Amino acid sequence: MNLRYAAIKLLRAIVTLWLVVTFVFVVLRLTGDPTQQLLPDDIGPEIREYYRAAWGLDRPLWEQYLRYFQAALHGDFGISFRNSQPAIDLIWQRVPKTLELGLATFFCSLALGIPLGVLAAVWRDSWIDRLTMSFAVFGFSMPNFFLGILLILLFALNLRVLPSSGYGTWQHMVMPVFTLATAFAGAIARFTRSAMLEVLSRDYMRTAEAEGASRFRQVWWHAFPNAAIPVVTIVGFSLGGMIGGAVVTENVFAWPGVGRLLTSSVADRDLSIVQGIVVLVAITMVSANLLVDLAYGWLDPRVRVGGRERSR
């Protein structure tokens, strides 16, 4: 990996973030006047105009955009229309709870998905392979909200071994983490299996077997590192997608994170909060993809630089 490759990827990430910020700002402003949703219907026009001026909604769209973009560069995403507090403060209060849920889901997905994918490839066409792939299809086919409701019915209402919602103890994390991790572990297992099957058929694997390497060493020392690039790709996408998936899961389990704040802010048309959260999610996903691209350059020297593939 060279500096030019890293600089190109970094520039693309910055441009993508700028496009997301601009698109979200314009779309939210075109959806209507927030005072119609936030203020009572019987309020006087002079009071409505007062709030529009206080929130900067009476200015031309281009002026609102320039003021918003300039402030956002300094970490200021405006004032919450509902709470009259800085939007960034309200968002950061929820971030640790979403990170707690997301990181637990991320590591559970890796711990479950990678070993299952490797086992399915090593014992191809066996009952282990069929069982793993059935789990993978079930995981990424089942909607999060439906799986969450099923878990609540079984473990909270019938067996009464786990709390149905809330936050505070490890028991509160079990069902939300399982709900999110099932989908991502299934995707990781499927990608890991495909990558491992391709690597296991290579000549150097037969050479390692002929040299007397143990099966464990063949799989984890020779095969898995060479199958890591496709796995890194899906892991990167999963890390960003977990933030988006948390929006649904947090609402199902009343988890007080960023996803739940986004849902209530969309209903209230609290534009500052919605814009701040969308930008935060975009930064997470763009950063995850940037890390994946940089990992490509580190793992595989043949990555394309400037449209040409470099030979070994």
C-alpha positions as a Python dict, from the first residue, in 0.01 Angstrom:
ca = {
    (1, 'M'): (0, 0, 0),
    (2, 'N'): (141, 341, -94),
    (3, 'L'): (52, 695, 6),
    (4, 'R'): (-120, 770, -327),
    (5, 'Y'): (-359, 480, -279),
    (6, 'A'): (-439, 593, 77),
    (7, 'A'): (-482, 958, -33),
    (8, 'I'): (-727, 862, -312),
    (9, 'K'): (-938, 655, -73),
    (10, 'L'): (-934, 934, 188),
    (11, 'L'): (-1041, 1193, -72),
    (12, 'R'): (-1328, 970, -187),
    (13, 'A'): (-1440, 931, 173),
    (14, 'I'): (-1444, 1309, 227),
    (15, 'V'): (-1640, 1370, -94),
    (16, 'T'): (-1890, 1100, 2),
    (17, 'L'): (-1946, 1261, 341),
    (18, 'W'): (-1998, 1602, 180),
    (19, 'L'): (-2255, 1455, -61),
    (20, 'V'): (-2440, 1285, 226),
    (21, 'V'): (-2451, 1604, 434),
    (22, 'T'): (-2577, 1807, 136),
    (23, 'F'): (-2835, 1548, 28),
    (24, 'V'): (-2977, 1506, 378),
    (25, 'F'): (-2997, 1881, 434),
    (26, 'V'): (-3180, 1949, 107),
    (27, 'V'): (-3422, 1655, 137),
    (28, 'L'): (-3521, 1739, 496),
    (29, 'R'): (-3581, 2104, 406),
    (30, 'L'): (-3799, 2004, 110),
    (31, 'T'): (-4027, 1785, 323),
    (32, 'G'): (-4209, 2083, 467),
    (33, 'D'): (-4210, 2339, 748),
    (34, 'P'): (-4114, 2179, 1084),
    (35, 'T'): (-4323, 2435, 1275),
    (36, 'Q'): (-4637, 2270, 1134),
    (37, 'Q'): (-4548, 1952, 1326),
    (38, 'L'): (-4384, 2097, 1637),
    (39, 'L'): (-4624, 2382, 1721),
    (40, 'P'): (-4996, 2351, 1807),
    (41, 'D'): (-5242, 2400, 1522),
    (42, 'D'): (-5422, 2688, 1694),
    (43, 'I'): (-5109, 2897, 1747),
    (44, 'G'): (-5100, 3250, 1598),
    (45, 'P'): (-4908, 3325, 1276),
    (46, 'E'): (-4687, 3579, 1453),
    (47, 'I'): (-4567, 3316, 1702),
    (48, 'R'): (-4508, 3069, 1420),
    (49, 'E'): (-4300, 3329, 1235),
    (50, 'Y'): (-4107, 3400, 1555),
    (51, 'Y'): (-3997, 3038, 1581),
    (52, 'R'): (-3919, 3015, 1209),
    (53, 'A'): (-3689, 3316, 1249),
    (54, 'A'): (-3535, 3178, 1570),
    (55, 'W'): (-3457, 2846, 1400),
    (56, 'G'): (-3330, 3015, 1083),
    (57, 'L'): (-3604, 2868, 864),
    (58, 'D'): (-3704, 3208, 724),
    (59, 'R'): (-3378, 3245, 533),
    (60, 'P'): (-3319, 3127, 174),
    (61, 'L'): (-3225, 2761, 140),
    (62, 'W'): (-2874, 2834, 13),
    (63, 'E'): (-2807, 3062, 313),
    (64, 'Q'): (-2937, 2798, 555),
    (65, 'Y'): (-2709, 2543, 389),
    (66, 'L'): (-2396, 2759, 408),
    (67, 'R'): (-2460, 2845, 774),
    (68, 'Y'): (-2529, 2480, 858),
    (69, 'F'): (-2225, 2348, 670),
    (70, 'Q'): (-1992, 2605, 827),
    (71, 'A'): (-2119, 2524, 1175),
    (72, 'A'): (-2106, 2146, 1112),
    (73, 'L'): (-1735, 2173, 1025),
    (74, 'H'): (-1685, 2298, 1383),
    (75, 'G'): (-1899, 2019, 1532),
    (76, 'D'): (-2211, 2234, 1576),
    (77, 'F'): (-2524, 2065, 1437),
    (78, 'G'): (-2767, 2328, 1562),
    (79, 'I'): (-3025, 2341, 1839),
    (80, 'S'): (-3292, 2078, 1893),
    (81, 'F'): (-3629, 2227, 1802),
    (82, 'R'): (-3800, 2009, 2064),
    (83, 'N'): (-3562, 2046, 2363),
    (84, 'S'): (-3383, 2377, 2286),
    (85, 'Q'): (-3051, 2205, 2364),
    (86, 'P'): (-2749, 2157, 2136),
    (87, 'A'): (-2824, 1865, 1907),
    (88, 'I'): (-2474, 1725, 1937),
    (89, 'D'): (-2507, 1706, 2318),
    (90, 'L'): (-2834, 1511, 2294),
    (91, 'I'): (-2682, 1273, 2040),
    (92, 'W'): (-2362, 1213, 2236),
    (93, 'Q'): (-2567, 1122, 2543),
    (94, 'R'): (-2708, 827, 2344),
    (95, 'V'): (-2390, 725, 2158),
    (96, 'P'): (-2232, 517, 2441),
    (97, 'K'): (-2544, 299, 2467),
    (98, 'T'): (-2553, 236, 2092),
    (99, 'L'): (-2178, 168, 2088),
    (100, 'E'): (-2222, -80, 2373),
    (101, 'L'): (-2486, -265, 2176),
    (102, 'G'): (-2300, -238, 1844),
    (103, 'L'): (-1961, -355, 1971),
    (104, 'A'): (-2112, -650, 2157),
    (105, 'T'): (-2297, -745, 1837),
    (106, 'F'): (-1984, -699, 1627),
    (107, 'F'): (-1764, -929, 1834),
    (108, 'C'): (-2040, -1188, 1874),
    (109, 'S'): (-2089, -1188, 1495),
    (110, 'L'): (-1716, -1246, 1439),
    (111, 'A'): (-1690, -1512, 1709),
    (112, 'L'): (-1986, -1699, 1558),
    (113, 'G'): (-1962, -1630, 1185),
    (114, 'I'): (-1592, -1693, 1110),
    (115, 'P'): (-1559, -2035, 1283),
    (116, 'L'): (-1888, -2153, 1132),
    (117, 'G'): (-1776, -2046, 783),
    (118, 'V'): (-1440, -2221, 822),
    (119, 'L'): (-1601, -2541, 953),
    (120, 'A'): (-1854, -2541, 667),
    (121, 'A'): (-1572, -2511, 412),
    (122, 'V'): (-1349, -2776, 572),
    (123, 'W'): (-1639, -3024, 595),
    (124, 'R'): (-1800, -2929, 265),
    (125, 'D'): (-2129, -3105, 177),
    (126, 'S'): (-2148, -3262, 524),
    (127, 'W'): (-2425, -3211, 779),
    (128, 'I'): (-2208, -2938, 939),
    (129, 'D'): (-2201, -2750, 607),
    (130, 'R'): (-2575, -2785, 553),
    (131, 'L'): (-2657, -2683, 910),
    (132, 'T'): (-2427, -2379, 893),
    (133, 'M'): (-2567, -2259, 561),
    (134, 'S'): (-2922, -2308, 688),
    (135, 'F'): (-2835, -2087, 986),
    (136, 'A'): (-2679, -1830, 752),
    (137, 'V'): (-2986, -1812, 529),
    (138, 'F'): (-3214, -1791, 833),
    (139, 'G'): (-2998, -1517, 985),
    (140, 'F'): (-2993, -1269, 700),
    (141, 'S'): (-3345, -1355, 578),
    (142, 'M'): (-3525, -1299, 908),
    (143, 'P'): (-3628, -931, 964),
    (144, 'N'): (-3480, -787, 1282),
    (145, 'F'): (-3807, -664, 1423),
    (146, 'F'): (-3980, -1001, 1371),
    (147, 'L'): (-3698, -1201, 1532),
    (148, 'G'): (-3695, -955, 1821),
    (149, 'I'): (-4068, -998, 1879),
    (150, 'L'): (-4031, -1378, 1870),
    (151, 'L'): (-3752, -1363, 2131),
    (152, 'I'): (-3962, -1139, 2357),
    (153, 'L'): (-4257, -1379, 2333),
    (154, 'L'): (-4038, -1681, 2415),
    (155, 'F'): (-3784, -1561, 2672),
    (156, 'A'): (-3965, -1269, 2838),
    (157, 'L'): (-4335, -1356, 2831),
    (158, 'N'): (-4334, -1739, 2836),
    (159, 'L'): (-4010, -1850, 3003),
    (160, 'R'): (-3965, -1524, 3201),
    (161, 'V'): (-3585, -1556, 3208),
    (162, 'L'): (-3497, -1226, 3038),
    (163, 'P'): (-3637, -871, 3056),
    (164, 'S'): (-3847, -775, 2755),
    (165, 'S'): (-3700, -423, 2726),
    (166, 'G'): (-3485, -160, 2895),
    (167, 'Y'): (-3121, -103, 2973),
    (168, 'G'): (-2883, -149, 3266),
    (169, 'T'): (-2778, -514, 3312),
    (170, 'W'): (-2623, -784, 3094),
    (171, 'Q'): (-2960, -958, 3080),
    (172, 'H'): (-3099, -656, 2893),
    (173, 'M'): (-2832, -705, 2625),
    (174, 'V'): (-2891, -1072, 2546),
    (175, 'M'): (-3191, -1047, 2314),
    (176, 'P'): (-3091, -722, 2132),
    (177, 'V'): (-2740, -855, 2067),
    (178, 'F'): (-2870, -1193, 1949),
    (179, 'T'): (-3123, -1023, 1722),
    (180, 'L'): (-2858, -808, 1554),
    (181, 'A'): (-2577, -1065, 1557),
    (182, 'T'): (-2782, -1340, 1389),
    (183, 'A'): (-2803, -1152, 1059),
    (184, 'F'): (-2439, -1040, 1049),
    (185, 'A'): (-2300, -1375, 1167),
    (186, 'G'): (-2493, -1546, 887),
    (187, 'A'): (-2348, -1314, 624),
    (188, 'I'): (-1995, -1348, 765),
    (189, 'A'): (-2025, -1731, 773),
    (190, 'R'): (-2137, -1742, 411),
    (191, 'F'): (-1856, -1517, 286),
    (192, 'T'): (-1597, -1701, 496),
    (193, 'R'): (-1708, -2037, 354),
    (194, 'S'): (-1685, -1915, -6),
    (195, 'A'): (-1341, -1761, 47),
    (196, 'M'): (-1209, -2068, 226),
    (197, 'L'): (-1336, -2309, -44),
    (198, 'E'): (-1142, -2116, -307),
    (199, 'V'): (-823, -2113, -101),
    (200, 'L'): (-843, -2479, 6),
    (201, 'S'): (-825, -2586, -359),
    (202, 'R'): (-499, -2401, -427),
    (203, 'D'): (-172, -2582, -500),
    (204, 'Y'): (9, -2447, -194),
    (205, 'M'): (-251, -2614, 29),
    (206, 'R'): (-168, -2951, -125),
    (207, 'T'): (200, -2867, -74),
    (208, 'A'): (139, -2794, 293),
    (209, 'E'): (-45, -3125, 328),
    (210, 'A'): (240, -3310, 154),
    (211, 'E'): (491, -3150, 393),
    (212, 'G'): (302, -3304, 685),
    (213, 'A'): (138, -2991, 826),
    (214, 'S'): (-145, -3071, 1067),
    (215, 'R'): (-503, -3006, 957),
    (216, 'F'): (-532, -2725, 1214),
    (217, 'R'): (-216, -2557, 1078),
    (218, 'Q'): (-330, -2601, 715),
    (219, 'V'): (-662, -2432, 786),
    (220, 'W'): (-570, -2152, 1028),
    (221, 'W'): (-207, -2084, 931),
    (222, 'H'): (-207, -2129, 552),
    (223, 'A'): (-569, -2103, 430),
    (224, 'F'): (-747, -1851, 650),
    (225, 'P'): (-497, -1560, 612),
    (226, 'N'): (-526, -1591, 234),
    (227, 'A'): (-906, -1594, 255),
    (228, 'A'): (-912, -1286, 477),
    (229, 'I'): (-976, -1018, 210),
    (230, 'P'): (-1339, -1114, 127),
    (231, 'V'): (-1401, -1162, 499),
    (232, 'V'): (-1258, -817, 576),
    (233, 'T'): (-1495, -671, 316),
    (234, 'I'): (-1810, -814, 469),
    (235, 'V'): (-1688, -735, 821),
    (236, 'G'): (-1640, -370, 721),
    (237, 'F'): (-1985, -348, 569),
    (238, 'S'): (-2131, -522, 874),
    (239, 'L'): (-1973, -271, 1112),
    (240, 'G'): (-2144, 15, 933),
    (241, 'G'): (-2469, -172, 884),
    (242, 'M'): (-2499, -247, 1254),
    (243, 'I'): (-2562, 120, 1323),
    (244, 'G'): (-2848, 122, 1075),
    (245, 'G'): (-2984, -208, 1208),
    (246, 'A'): (-2976, -71, 1560),
    (247, 'V'): (-3250, 178, 1468),
    (248, 'V'): (-3507, -102, 1446),
    (249, 'T'): (-3367, -319, 1724),
    (250, 'E'): (-3344, -34, 1976),
    (251, 'N'): (-3710, 47, 1923),
    (252, 'V'): (-3821, -316, 1959),
    (253, 'F'): (-3635, -354, 2291),
    (254, 'A'): (-3675, 10, 2413),
    (255, 'W'): (-3296, 44, 2414),
    (256, 'P'): (-3216, 414, 2487),
    (257, 'G'): (-2964, 460, 2208),
    (258, 'V'): (-2918, 675, 1899),
    (259, 'G'): (-3161, 467, 1692),
    (260, 'R'): (-3447, 528, 1929),
    (261, 'L'): (-3365, 900, 1941),
    (262, 'L'): (-3369, 908, 1560),
    (263, 'T'): (-3715, 751, 1543),
    (264, 'S'): (-3869, 1000, 1786),
    (265, 'S'): (-3690, 1293, 1616),
    (266, 'V'): (-3821, 1192, 1273),
    (267, 'A'): (-4176, 1180, 1414),
    (268, 'D'): (-4129, 1528, 1567),
    (269, 'R'): (-3947, 1664, 1256),
    (270, 'D'): (-3662, 1775, 1483),
    (271, 'L'): (-3432, 1845, 1189),
    (272, 'S'): (-3114, 1922, 1383),
    (273, 'I'): (-3124, 1586, 1561),
    (274, 'V'): (-3209, 1391, 1245),
    (275, 'Q'): (-2931, 1560, 1044),
    (276, 'G'): (-2677, 1505, 1321),
    (277, 'I'): (-2759, 1134, 1354),
    (278, 'V'): (-2758, 1074, 978),
    (279, 'V'): (-2418, 1243, 951),
    (280, 'L'): (-2292, 1034, 1243),
    (281, 'V'): (-2411, 712, 1075),
    (282, 'A'): (-2257, 825, 745),
    (283, 'I'): (-1923, 895, 916),
    (284, 'T'): (-1933, 547, 1072),
    (285, 'M'): (-2009, 371, 744),
    (286, 'V'): (-1763, 576, 537),
    (287, 'S'): (-1491, 521, 797),
    (288, 'A'): (-1562, 146, 799),
    (289, 'N'): (-1535, 132, 420),
    (290, 'L'): (-1217, 342, 427),
    (291, 'L'): (-1062, 100, 676),
    (292, 'V'): (-1163, -191, 450),
    (293, 'D'): (-999, -23, 150),
    (294, 'L'): (-681, 45, 347),
    (295, 'A'): (-684, -315, 473),
    (296, 'Y'): (-703, -425, 107),
    (297, 'G'): (-389, -232, 32),
    (298, 'W'): (-214, -387, 329),
    (299, 'L'): (-327, -746, 274),
    (300, 'D'): (-296, -761, -105),
    (301, 'P'): (-16, -572, -292),
    (302, 'R'): (-199, -630, -620),
    (303, 'V'): (-469, -375, -537),
    (304, 'R'): (-535, -132, -814),
    (305, 'V'): (-367, 204, -795),
    (306, 'G'): (-479, 467, -1045),
    (307, 'G'): (-675, 211, -1246),
    (308, 'R'): (-378, -22, -1309),
    (309, 'E'): (-306, -348, -1134),
    (310, 'R'): (43, -369, -997),
    (311, 'S'): (225, -696, -1057),
    (312, 'R'): (404, -883, -783),
}
